[in-house]
Short mmCIF file of C-alpha atoms and ligand atoms in Angstrom, two decimals:
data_model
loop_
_atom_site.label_atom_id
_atom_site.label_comp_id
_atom_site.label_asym_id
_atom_site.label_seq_id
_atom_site.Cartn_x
_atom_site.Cartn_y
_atom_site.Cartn_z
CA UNK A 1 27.93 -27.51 155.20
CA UNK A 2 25.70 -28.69 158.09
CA UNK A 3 23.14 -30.35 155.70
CA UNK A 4 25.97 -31.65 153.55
CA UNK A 5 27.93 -33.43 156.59
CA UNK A 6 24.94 -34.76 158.08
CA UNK A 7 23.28 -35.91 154.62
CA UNK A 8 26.57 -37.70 153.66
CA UNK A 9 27.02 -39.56 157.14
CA UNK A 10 23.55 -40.73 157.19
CA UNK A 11 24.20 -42.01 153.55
CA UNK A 12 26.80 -43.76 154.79
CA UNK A 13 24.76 -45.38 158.10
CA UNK A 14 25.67 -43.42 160.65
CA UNK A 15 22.19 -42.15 163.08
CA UNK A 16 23.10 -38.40 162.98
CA UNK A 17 21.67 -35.30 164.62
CA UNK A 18 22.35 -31.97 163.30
CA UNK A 19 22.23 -28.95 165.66
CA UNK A 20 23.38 -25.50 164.42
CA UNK A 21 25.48 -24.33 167.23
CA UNK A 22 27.56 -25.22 169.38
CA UNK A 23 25.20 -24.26 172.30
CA UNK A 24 22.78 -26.25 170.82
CA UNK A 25 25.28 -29.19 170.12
CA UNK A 26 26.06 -29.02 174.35
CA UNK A 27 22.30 -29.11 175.02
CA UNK A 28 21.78 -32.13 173.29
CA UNK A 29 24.39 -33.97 174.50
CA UNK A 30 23.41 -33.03 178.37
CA UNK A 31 19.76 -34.88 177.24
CA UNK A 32 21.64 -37.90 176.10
CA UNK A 33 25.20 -38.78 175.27
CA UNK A 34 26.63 -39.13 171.86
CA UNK A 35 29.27 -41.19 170.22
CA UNK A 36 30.95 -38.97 168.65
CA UNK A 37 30.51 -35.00 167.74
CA UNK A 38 31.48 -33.16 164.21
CA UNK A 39 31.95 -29.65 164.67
CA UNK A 40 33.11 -26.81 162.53
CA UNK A 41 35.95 -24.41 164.52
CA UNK A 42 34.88 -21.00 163.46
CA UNK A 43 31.11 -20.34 164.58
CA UNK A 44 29.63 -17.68 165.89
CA UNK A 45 28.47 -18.06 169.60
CA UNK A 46 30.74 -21.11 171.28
CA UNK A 47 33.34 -21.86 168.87
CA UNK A 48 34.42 -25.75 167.89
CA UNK A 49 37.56 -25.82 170.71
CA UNK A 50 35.22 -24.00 173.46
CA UNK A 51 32.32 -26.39 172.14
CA UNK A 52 35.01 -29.24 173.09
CA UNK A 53 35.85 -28.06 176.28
CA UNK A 54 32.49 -27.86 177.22
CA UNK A 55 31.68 -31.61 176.15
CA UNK A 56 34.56 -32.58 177.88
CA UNK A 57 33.32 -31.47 181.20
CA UNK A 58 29.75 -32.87 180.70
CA UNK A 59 31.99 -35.98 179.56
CA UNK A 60 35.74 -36.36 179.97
CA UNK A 61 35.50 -39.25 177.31
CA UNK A 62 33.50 -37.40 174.73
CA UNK A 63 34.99 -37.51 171.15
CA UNK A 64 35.38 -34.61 168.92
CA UNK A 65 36.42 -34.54 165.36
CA UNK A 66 36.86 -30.72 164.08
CA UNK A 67 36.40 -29.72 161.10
CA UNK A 68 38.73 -26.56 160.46
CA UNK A 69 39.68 -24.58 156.92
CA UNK A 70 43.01 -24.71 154.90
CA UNK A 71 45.11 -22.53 156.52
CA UNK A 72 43.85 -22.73 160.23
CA UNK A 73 45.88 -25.50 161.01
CA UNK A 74 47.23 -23.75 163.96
CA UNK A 75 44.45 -23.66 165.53
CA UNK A 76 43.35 -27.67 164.78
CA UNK A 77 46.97 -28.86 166.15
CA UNK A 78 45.89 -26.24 169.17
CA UNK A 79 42.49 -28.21 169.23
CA UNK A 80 44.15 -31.63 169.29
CA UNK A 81 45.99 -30.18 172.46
CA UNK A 82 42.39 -29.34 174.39
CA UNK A 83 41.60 -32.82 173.84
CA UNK A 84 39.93 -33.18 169.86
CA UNK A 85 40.27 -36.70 168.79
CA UNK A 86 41.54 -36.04 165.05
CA UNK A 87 40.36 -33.07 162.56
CA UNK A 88 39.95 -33.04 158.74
CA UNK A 89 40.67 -29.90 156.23
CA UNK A 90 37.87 -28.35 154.58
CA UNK A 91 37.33 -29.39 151.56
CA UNK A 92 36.63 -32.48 152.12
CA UNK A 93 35.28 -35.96 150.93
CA UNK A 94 32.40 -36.80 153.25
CA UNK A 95 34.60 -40.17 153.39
CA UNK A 96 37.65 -38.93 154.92
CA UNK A 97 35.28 -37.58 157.43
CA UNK A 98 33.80 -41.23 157.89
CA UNK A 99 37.22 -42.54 158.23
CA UNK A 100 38.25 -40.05 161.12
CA UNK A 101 35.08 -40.47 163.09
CA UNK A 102 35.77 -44.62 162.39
CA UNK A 103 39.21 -44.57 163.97
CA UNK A 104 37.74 -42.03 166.85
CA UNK A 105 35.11 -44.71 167.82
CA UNK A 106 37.63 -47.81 167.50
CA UNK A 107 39.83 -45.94 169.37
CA UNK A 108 37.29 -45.95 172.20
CA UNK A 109 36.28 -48.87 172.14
CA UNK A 110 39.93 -50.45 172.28
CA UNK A 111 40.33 -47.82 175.37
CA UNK A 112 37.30 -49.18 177.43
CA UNK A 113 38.44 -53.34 176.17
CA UNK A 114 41.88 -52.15 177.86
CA UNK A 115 40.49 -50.56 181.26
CA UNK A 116 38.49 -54.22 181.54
CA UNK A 117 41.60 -56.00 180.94
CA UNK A 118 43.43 -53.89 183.06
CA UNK A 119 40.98 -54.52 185.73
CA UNK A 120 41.45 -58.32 185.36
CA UNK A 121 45.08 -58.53 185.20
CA UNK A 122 45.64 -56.51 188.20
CA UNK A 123 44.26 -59.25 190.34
CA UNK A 124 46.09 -61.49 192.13
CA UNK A 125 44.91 -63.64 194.03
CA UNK A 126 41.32 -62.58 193.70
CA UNK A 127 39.04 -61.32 190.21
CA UNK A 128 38.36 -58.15 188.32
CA UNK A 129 39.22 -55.88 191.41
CA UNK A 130 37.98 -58.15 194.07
CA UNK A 131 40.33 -60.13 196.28
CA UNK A 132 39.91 -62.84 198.02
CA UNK A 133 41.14 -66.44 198.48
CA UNK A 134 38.46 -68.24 200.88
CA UNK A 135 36.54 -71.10 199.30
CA UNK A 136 33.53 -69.06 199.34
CA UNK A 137 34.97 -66.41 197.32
CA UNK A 138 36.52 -68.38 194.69
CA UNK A 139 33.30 -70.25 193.95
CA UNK A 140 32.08 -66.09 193.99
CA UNK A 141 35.13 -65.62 191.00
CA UNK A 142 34.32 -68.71 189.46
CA UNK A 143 30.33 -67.90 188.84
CA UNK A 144 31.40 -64.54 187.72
CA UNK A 145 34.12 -66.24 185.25
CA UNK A 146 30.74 -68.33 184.15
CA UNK A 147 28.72 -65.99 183.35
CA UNK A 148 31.56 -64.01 181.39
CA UNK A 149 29.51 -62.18 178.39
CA UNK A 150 26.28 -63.37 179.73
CA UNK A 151 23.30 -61.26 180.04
CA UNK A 152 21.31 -63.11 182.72
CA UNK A 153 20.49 -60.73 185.39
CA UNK A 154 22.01 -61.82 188.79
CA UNK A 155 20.49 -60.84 192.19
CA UNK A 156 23.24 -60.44 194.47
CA UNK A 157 23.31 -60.82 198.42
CA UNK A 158 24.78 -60.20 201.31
CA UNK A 159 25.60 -58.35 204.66
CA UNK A 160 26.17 -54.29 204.26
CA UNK A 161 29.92 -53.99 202.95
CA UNK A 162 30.76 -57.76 201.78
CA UNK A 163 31.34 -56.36 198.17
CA UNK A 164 27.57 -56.39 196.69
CA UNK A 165 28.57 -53.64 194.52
CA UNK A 166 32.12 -54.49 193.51
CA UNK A 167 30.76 -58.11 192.28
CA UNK A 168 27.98 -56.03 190.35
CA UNK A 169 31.02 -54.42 188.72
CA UNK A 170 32.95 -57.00 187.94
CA UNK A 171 29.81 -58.56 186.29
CA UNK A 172 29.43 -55.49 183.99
CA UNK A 173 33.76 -55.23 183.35
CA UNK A 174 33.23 -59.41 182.19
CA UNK A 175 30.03 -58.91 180.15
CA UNK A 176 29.81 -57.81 176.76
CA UNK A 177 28.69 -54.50 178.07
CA UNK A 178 31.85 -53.21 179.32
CA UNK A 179 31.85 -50.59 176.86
CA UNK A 180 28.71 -49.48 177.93
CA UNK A 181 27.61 -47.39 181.24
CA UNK A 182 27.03 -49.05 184.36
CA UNK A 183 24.90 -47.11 186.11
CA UNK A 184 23.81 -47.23 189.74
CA UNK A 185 20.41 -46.90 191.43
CA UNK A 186 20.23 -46.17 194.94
CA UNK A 187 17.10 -46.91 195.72
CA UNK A 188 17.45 -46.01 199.54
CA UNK A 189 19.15 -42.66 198.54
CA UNK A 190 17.02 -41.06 196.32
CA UNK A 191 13.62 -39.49 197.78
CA UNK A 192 9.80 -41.07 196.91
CA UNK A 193 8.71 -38.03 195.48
CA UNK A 194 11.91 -37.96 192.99
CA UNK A 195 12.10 -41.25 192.63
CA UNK A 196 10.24 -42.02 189.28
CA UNK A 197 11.36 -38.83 187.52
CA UNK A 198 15.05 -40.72 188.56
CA UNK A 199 14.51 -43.27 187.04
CA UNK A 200 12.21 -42.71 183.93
CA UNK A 201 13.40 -39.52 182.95
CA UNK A 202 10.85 -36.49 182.04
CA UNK A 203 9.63 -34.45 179.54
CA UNK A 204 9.47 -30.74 179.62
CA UNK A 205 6.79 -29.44 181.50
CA UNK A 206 6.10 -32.52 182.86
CA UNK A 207 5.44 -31.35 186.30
CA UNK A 208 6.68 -27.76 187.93
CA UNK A 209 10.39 -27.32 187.32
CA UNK A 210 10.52 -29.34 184.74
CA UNK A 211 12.47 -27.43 182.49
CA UNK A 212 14.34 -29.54 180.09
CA UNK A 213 13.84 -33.05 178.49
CA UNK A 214 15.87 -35.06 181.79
CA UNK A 215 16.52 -39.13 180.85
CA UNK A 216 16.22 -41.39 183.93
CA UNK A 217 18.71 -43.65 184.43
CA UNK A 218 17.27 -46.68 182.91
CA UNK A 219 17.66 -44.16 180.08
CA UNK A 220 21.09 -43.49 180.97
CA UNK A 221 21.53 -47.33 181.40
CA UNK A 222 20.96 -48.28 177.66
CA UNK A 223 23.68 -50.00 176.29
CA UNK A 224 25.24 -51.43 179.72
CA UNK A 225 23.65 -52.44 183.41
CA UNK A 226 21.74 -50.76 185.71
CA UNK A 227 22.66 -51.60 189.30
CA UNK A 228 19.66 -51.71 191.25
CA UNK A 229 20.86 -51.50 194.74
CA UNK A 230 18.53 -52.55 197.50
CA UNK A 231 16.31 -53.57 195.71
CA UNK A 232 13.53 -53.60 198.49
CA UNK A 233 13.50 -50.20 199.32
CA UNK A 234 11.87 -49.14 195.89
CA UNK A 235 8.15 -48.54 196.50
CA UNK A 236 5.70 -51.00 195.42
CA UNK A 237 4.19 -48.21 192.57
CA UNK A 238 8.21 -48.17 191.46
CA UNK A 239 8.80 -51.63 191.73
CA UNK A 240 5.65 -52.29 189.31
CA UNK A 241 6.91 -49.92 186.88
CA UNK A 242 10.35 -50.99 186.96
CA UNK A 243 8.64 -54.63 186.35
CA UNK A 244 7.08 -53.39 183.38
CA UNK A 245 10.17 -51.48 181.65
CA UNK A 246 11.83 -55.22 182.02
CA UNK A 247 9.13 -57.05 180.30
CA UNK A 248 8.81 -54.52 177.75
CA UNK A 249 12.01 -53.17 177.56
CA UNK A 250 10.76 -49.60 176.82
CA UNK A 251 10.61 -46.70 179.53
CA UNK A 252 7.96 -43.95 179.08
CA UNK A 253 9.28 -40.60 180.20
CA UNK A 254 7.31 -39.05 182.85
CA UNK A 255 4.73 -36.36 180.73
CA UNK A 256 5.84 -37.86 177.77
CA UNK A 257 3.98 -40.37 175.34
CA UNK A 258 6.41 -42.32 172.78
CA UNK A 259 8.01 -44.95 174.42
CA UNK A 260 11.53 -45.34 174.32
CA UNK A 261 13.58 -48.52 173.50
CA UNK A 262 15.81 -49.67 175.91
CA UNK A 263 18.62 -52.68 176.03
CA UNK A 264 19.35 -53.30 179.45
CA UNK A 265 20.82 -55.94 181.83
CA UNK A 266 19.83 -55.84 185.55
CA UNK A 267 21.83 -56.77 188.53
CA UNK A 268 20.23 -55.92 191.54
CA UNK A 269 21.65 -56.42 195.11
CA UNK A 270 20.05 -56.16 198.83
CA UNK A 271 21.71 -56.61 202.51
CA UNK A 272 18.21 -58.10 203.66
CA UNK A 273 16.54 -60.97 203.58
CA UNK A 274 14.50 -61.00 200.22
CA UNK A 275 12.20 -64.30 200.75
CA UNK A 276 10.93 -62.29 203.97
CA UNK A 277 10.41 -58.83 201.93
CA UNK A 278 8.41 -61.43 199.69
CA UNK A 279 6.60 -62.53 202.50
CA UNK A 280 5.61 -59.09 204.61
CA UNK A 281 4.58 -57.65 200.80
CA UNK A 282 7.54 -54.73 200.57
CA UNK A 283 8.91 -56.61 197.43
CA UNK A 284 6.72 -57.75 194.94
CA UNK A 285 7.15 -61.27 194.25
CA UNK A 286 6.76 -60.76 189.96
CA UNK A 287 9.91 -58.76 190.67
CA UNK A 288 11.76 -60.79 192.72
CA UNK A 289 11.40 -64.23 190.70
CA UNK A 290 12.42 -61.89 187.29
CA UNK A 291 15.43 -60.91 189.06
CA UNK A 292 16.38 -63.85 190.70
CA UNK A 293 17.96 -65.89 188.23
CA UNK A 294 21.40 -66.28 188.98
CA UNK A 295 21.68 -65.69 192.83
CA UNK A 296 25.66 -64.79 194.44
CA UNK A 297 25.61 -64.58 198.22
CA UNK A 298 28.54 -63.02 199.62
CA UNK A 299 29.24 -64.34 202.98
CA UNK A 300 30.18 -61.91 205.82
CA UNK A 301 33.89 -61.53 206.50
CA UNK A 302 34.01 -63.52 209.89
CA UNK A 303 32.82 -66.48 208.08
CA UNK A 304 36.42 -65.92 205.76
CA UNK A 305 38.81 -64.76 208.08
CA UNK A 306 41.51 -66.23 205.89
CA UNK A 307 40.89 -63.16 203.28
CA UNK A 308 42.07 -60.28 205.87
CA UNK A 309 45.59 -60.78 204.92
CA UNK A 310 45.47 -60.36 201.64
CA UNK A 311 42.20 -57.43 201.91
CA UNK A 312 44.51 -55.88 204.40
CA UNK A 313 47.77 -55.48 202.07
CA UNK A 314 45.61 -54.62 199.43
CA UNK A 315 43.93 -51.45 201.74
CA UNK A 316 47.77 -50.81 202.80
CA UNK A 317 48.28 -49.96 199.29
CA UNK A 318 45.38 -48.15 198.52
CA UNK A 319 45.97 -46.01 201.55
CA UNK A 320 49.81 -45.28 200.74
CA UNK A 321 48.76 -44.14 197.07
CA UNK A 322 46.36 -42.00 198.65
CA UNK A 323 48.34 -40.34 201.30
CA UNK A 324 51.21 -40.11 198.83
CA UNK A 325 53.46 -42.09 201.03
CA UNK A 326 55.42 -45.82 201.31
CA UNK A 327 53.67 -48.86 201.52
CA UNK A 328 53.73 -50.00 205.44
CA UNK A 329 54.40 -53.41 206.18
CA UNK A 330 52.10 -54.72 209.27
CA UNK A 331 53.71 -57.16 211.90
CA UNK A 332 52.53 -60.86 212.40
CA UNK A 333 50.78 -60.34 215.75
CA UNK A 334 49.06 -57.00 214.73
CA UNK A 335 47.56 -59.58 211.65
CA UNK A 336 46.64 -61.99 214.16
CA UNK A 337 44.61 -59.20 216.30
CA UNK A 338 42.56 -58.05 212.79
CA UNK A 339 41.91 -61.32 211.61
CA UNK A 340 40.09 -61.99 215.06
CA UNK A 341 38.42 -59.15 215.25
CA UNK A 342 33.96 -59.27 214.21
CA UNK A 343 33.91 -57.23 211.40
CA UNK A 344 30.58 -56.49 211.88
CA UNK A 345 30.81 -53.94 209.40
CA UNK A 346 32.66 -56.46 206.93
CA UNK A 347 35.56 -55.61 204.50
CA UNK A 348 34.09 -52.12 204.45
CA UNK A 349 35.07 -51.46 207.89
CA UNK A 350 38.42 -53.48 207.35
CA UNK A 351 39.25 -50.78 204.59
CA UNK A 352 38.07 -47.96 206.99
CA UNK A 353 40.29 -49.39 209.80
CA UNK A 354 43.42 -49.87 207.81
CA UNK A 355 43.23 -46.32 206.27
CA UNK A 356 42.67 -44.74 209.90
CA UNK A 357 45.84 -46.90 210.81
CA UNK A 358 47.90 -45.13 207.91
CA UNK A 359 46.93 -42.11 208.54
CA UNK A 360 47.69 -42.28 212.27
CA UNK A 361 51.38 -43.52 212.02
CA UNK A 362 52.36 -41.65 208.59
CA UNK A 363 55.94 -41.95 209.35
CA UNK A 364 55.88 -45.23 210.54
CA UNK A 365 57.12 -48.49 207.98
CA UNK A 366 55.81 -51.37 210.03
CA UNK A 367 52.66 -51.49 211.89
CA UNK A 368 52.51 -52.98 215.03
CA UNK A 369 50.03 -54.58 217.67
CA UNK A 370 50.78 -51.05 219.60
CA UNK A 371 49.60 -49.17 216.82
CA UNK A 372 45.62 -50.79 217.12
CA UNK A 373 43.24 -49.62 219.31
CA UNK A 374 42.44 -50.71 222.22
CA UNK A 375 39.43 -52.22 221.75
CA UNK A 376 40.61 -54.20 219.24
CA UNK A 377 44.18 -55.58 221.04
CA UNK A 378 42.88 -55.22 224.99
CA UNK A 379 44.66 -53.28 227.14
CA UNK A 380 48.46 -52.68 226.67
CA UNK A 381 50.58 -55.13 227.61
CA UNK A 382 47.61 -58.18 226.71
CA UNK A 383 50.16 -59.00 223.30
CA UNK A 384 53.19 -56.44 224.41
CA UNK A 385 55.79 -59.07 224.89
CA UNK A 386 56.04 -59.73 221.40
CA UNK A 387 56.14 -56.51 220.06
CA UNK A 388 59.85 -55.23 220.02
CA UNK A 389 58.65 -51.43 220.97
CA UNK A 390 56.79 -52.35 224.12
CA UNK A 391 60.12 -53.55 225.21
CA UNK A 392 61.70 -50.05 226.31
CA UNK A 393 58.00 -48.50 226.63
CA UNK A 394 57.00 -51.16 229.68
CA UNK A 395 59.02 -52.50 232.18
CA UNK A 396 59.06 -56.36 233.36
CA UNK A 397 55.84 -55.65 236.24
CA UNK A 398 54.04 -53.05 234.01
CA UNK A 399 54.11 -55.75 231.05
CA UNK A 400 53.22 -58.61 233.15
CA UNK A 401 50.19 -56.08 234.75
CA UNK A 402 48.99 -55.48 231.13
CA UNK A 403 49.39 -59.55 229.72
CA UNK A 404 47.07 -60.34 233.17
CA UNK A 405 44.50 -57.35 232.48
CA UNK A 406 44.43 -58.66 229.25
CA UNK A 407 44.32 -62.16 229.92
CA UNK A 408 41.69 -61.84 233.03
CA UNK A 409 39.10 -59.47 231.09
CA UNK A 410 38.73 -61.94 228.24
CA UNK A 411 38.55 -64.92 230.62
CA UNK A 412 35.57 -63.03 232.84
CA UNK A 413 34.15 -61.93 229.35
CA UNK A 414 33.80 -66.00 227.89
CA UNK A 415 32.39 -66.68 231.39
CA UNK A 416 29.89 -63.96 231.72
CA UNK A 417 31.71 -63.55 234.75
CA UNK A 418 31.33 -66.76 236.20
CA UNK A 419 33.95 -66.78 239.02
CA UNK A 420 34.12 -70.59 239.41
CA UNK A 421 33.64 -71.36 235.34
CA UNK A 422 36.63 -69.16 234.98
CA UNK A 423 38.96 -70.43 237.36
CA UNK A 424 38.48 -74.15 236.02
CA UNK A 425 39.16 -72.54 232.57
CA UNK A 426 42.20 -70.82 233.82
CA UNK A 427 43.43 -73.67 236.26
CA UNK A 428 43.68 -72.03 239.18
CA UNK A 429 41.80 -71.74 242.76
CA UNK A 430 38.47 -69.48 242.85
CA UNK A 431 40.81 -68.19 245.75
CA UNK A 432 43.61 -66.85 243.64
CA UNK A 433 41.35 -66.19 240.50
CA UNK A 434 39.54 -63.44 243.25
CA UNK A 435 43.05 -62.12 243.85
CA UNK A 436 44.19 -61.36 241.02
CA UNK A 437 40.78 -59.82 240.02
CA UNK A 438 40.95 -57.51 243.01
CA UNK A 439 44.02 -56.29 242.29
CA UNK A 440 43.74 -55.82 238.69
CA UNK A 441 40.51 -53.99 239.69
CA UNK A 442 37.69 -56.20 237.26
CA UNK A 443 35.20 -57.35 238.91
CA UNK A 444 32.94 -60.37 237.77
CA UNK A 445 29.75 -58.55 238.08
CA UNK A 446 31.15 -56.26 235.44
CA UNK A 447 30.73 -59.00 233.11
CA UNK A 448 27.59 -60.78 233.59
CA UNK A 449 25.18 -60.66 230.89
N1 ATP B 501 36.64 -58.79 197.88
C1 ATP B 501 37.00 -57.50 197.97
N2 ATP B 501 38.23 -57.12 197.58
C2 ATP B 501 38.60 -55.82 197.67
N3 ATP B 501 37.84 -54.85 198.16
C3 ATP B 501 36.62 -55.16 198.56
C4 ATP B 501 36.14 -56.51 198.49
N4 ATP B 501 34.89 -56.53 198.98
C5 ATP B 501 34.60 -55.27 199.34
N5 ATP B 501 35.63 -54.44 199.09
C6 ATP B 501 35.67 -53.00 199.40
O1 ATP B 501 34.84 -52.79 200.53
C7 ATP B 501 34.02 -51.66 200.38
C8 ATP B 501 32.56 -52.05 200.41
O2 ATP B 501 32.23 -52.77 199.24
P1 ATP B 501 30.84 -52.57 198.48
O3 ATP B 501 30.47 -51.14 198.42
O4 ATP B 501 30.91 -53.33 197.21
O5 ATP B 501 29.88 -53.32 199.53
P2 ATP B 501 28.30 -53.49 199.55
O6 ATP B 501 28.05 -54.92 199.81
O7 ATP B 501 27.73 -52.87 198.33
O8 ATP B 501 27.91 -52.66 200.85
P3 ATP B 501 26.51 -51.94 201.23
O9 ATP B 501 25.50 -53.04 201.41
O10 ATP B 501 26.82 -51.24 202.51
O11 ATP B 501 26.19 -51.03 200.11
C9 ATP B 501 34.44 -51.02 199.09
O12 ATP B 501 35.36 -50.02 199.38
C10 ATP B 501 35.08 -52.14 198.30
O13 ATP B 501 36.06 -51.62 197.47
MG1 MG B 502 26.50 -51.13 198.14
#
């Protein structure tokens, strides 16, 4: 049956690997992933549905067509059930087993062409995912839109948490890839020692505890991108090899001799300052110029202040979904405060701040300027007498105390505590600027440099 299946297949131009049990069949598909699997139900060992279930968790999108005898069909609508894609009755042609497996794989394909659509259509006002409506990140959607089903590899830059690796998604959802894996190298996560077996795989024995045939991930990449993610903290001795994988476009397993074919498309992204990694010799400049081709620099958040609106209703969202609970509305002022805030961390540490918000007020609809930190809104009182609960919480004095605190701290901060600076800033005398410091209890020193 086995030689019959796979004989008839091939005949018909499929690439097909015949293993005689379902073990077996597993094994193979943890070394590399398959399109599709045939198996039989009854075998002895794993049989066809536990076969399934086990491809399933190596790969919740693996396809299995079952092939089951007249008579069983209990146990194929039962194998449809765990997750089979379609089953044919023994006997069969070998071409109503083509035609199954056919309809499996366009199936897929139409699945993985609707998640990219999906992706797209969910975003307004932004692209593929990423929102945004500053001019810098349109012209970031509109190179994107450009190179739509290109396969030029991009280099992308920017501060830590701008959206390097959403933009590196979106690339891979737009190209014609987007069936394929995208698969991400963290080049500052994974060890030096491990590094290399990583990322060009190994053959058995190739070093102590290498067990099993293991594909890297520029292996794992073929087909789709690999996402090389800062890029400067490979080693040179990896940066070399990776160098030669792109101008050959075959990896060599670690212990292992044949080369192996692979069609990849590389974007690679880094927070620093690449010209100067040039420069002090930690990124080899071959590299660099065969990455940099198409170059997107996302700009740091303060520099698009105008996008924490619409980030920040689009993390309210995300964070009711996750905590199972109503969208909150936020209130003018308390959108005011986070738009002004540095964002040092950028859109990253937006999203971090928003979800902590959520989570602090779960009953809450609207967030208010109460509702932020302190060190984000000043002291209480610095905004309270346009926020409808701080009337009732403060009286007249203790809201006036707070707007002054407020007020006085930010003026001595501008100055560096200049006390004469200030009070031509503010206005007023030097006389009643000390005053009001002395009772509000800052003093200028506090603020100098
Ligand atoms: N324009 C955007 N729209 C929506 N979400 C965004 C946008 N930019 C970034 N994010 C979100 O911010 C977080 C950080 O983004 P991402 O991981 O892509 O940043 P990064 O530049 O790769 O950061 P790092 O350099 O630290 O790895 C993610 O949760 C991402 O979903
Ligand atoms: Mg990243």
């Amino acid at each position: 049956m086995r030689h019959f299946v796979a004989k008839g297949l091939r005949r018909l131009g499929f690439e097909v690997e015949a293993v005689a049990s379902g073990t077996d069949a597993v094994a193979r598909y943890e070394a590399r992933p398959f399109d599709l699997c045939v198996s039989d139900v009854r075998m002895p060992g794993l049989d066809g549905v536990q076969t399934l279930e086990k491809l399933r968790g190596l790969d919740p999108d693996a396809l299995v067509v079952l092939m089951t005898a007249y008579g069983s069909i209990q146990s194929a609508v039962d194998a449809i059930r765990r997750g089979a894609f379609d089953y044919v009755t023994k006997p069969f042609e070998i071409d109503e087993l083509a035609v199954a497996i056919e309809r499996a794989l366009e199936h897929r394909a139409l699945r993985t062409e609707n998640r990219a659509l999906k992706q797209l259509v969910d975003a307004r006002d932004g692209y593929a995912g990423l929102v945004g409506q500053s001019p810098a990140m349109r012209s970031v959607f509109a190179t994107i839109e450009r190179l739509r089903g290109s396969e030029a590899t991009v280099l992308i830059g920017g501060e830590s948490g701008t959206g390097k690796e959403m933009v590196a998604r979106a690339l891979h959802a737009t190209s014609a890839r987007a069936g394929g894996p995208f698969v991400v190298l963290q080049c500052a996560a994974i060890p030096e020692t491990l590094l290399e077996s990583e990322l060009f795989g190994h053959e058995p024995g190739a070093f102590t505890g290498a067990v099993k045939r293991k594909r890297g991930l520029i292996e794992k990449a073929h087909g789709g991108t690999l996402f090389v993610d800062e890029l400067a903290d490979l080693s040179l001795l990896a940066q070399s090899k990776l160098e030669r994988v792109l101008e050959t476009r075959e990896v060599v397993p670690l212990g292992g001799s044949t080369p192996v074919h692979v069609d990849l498309r590389i974007v690679a992204a880094s927070n620093r300052d690449l010209e100067a990694a040039v420069r002090d010799g930690s990124l080899r400049r071959e590299l660099y110029f065969r990455l940099d081709v198409v170059r997107i620099q996302l700009p740091p958040l303060r520099e698009r202040r105008e996008d924490v609106p619409l980030l920040v209703d689009r993390f309210l969202g995300a964070a009711a979904e996750r905590l199972g609970v109503k969208k909150k509305r936020i209130g003018f002022d308390a959108m005011v405060v986070l738009s002004r805030q540095p964002w040092a961390g950028n859109v990253r540490e937006l999203a971090n701040a928003v979800e902590r918000l959520c989570a602090l007020r779960p009953e809450a609809d609207e967030l208010g300027v109460l509702d932020l930190p302190e060190e984000m809104r000043g002291p209480i009182g610095a905004t309270a007498g346009s926020d409808p609960r701080a009337v009732g919480q403060l009286d007249y004095e203790a809201a006036i105390r707070g707007f002054e605190q407020g007020y006085f701290a930010q003026l001595l901060k501008q100055t560096g505590g200049n006390m004469t600076e200030a009070a031509a800033l503010a206005g007023i005398s030097r006389g009643h600027l000390h005053r009001k410091t002395r009772q509000l209890g800052l003093q200028g020193e506090q603020f100098r440099g």
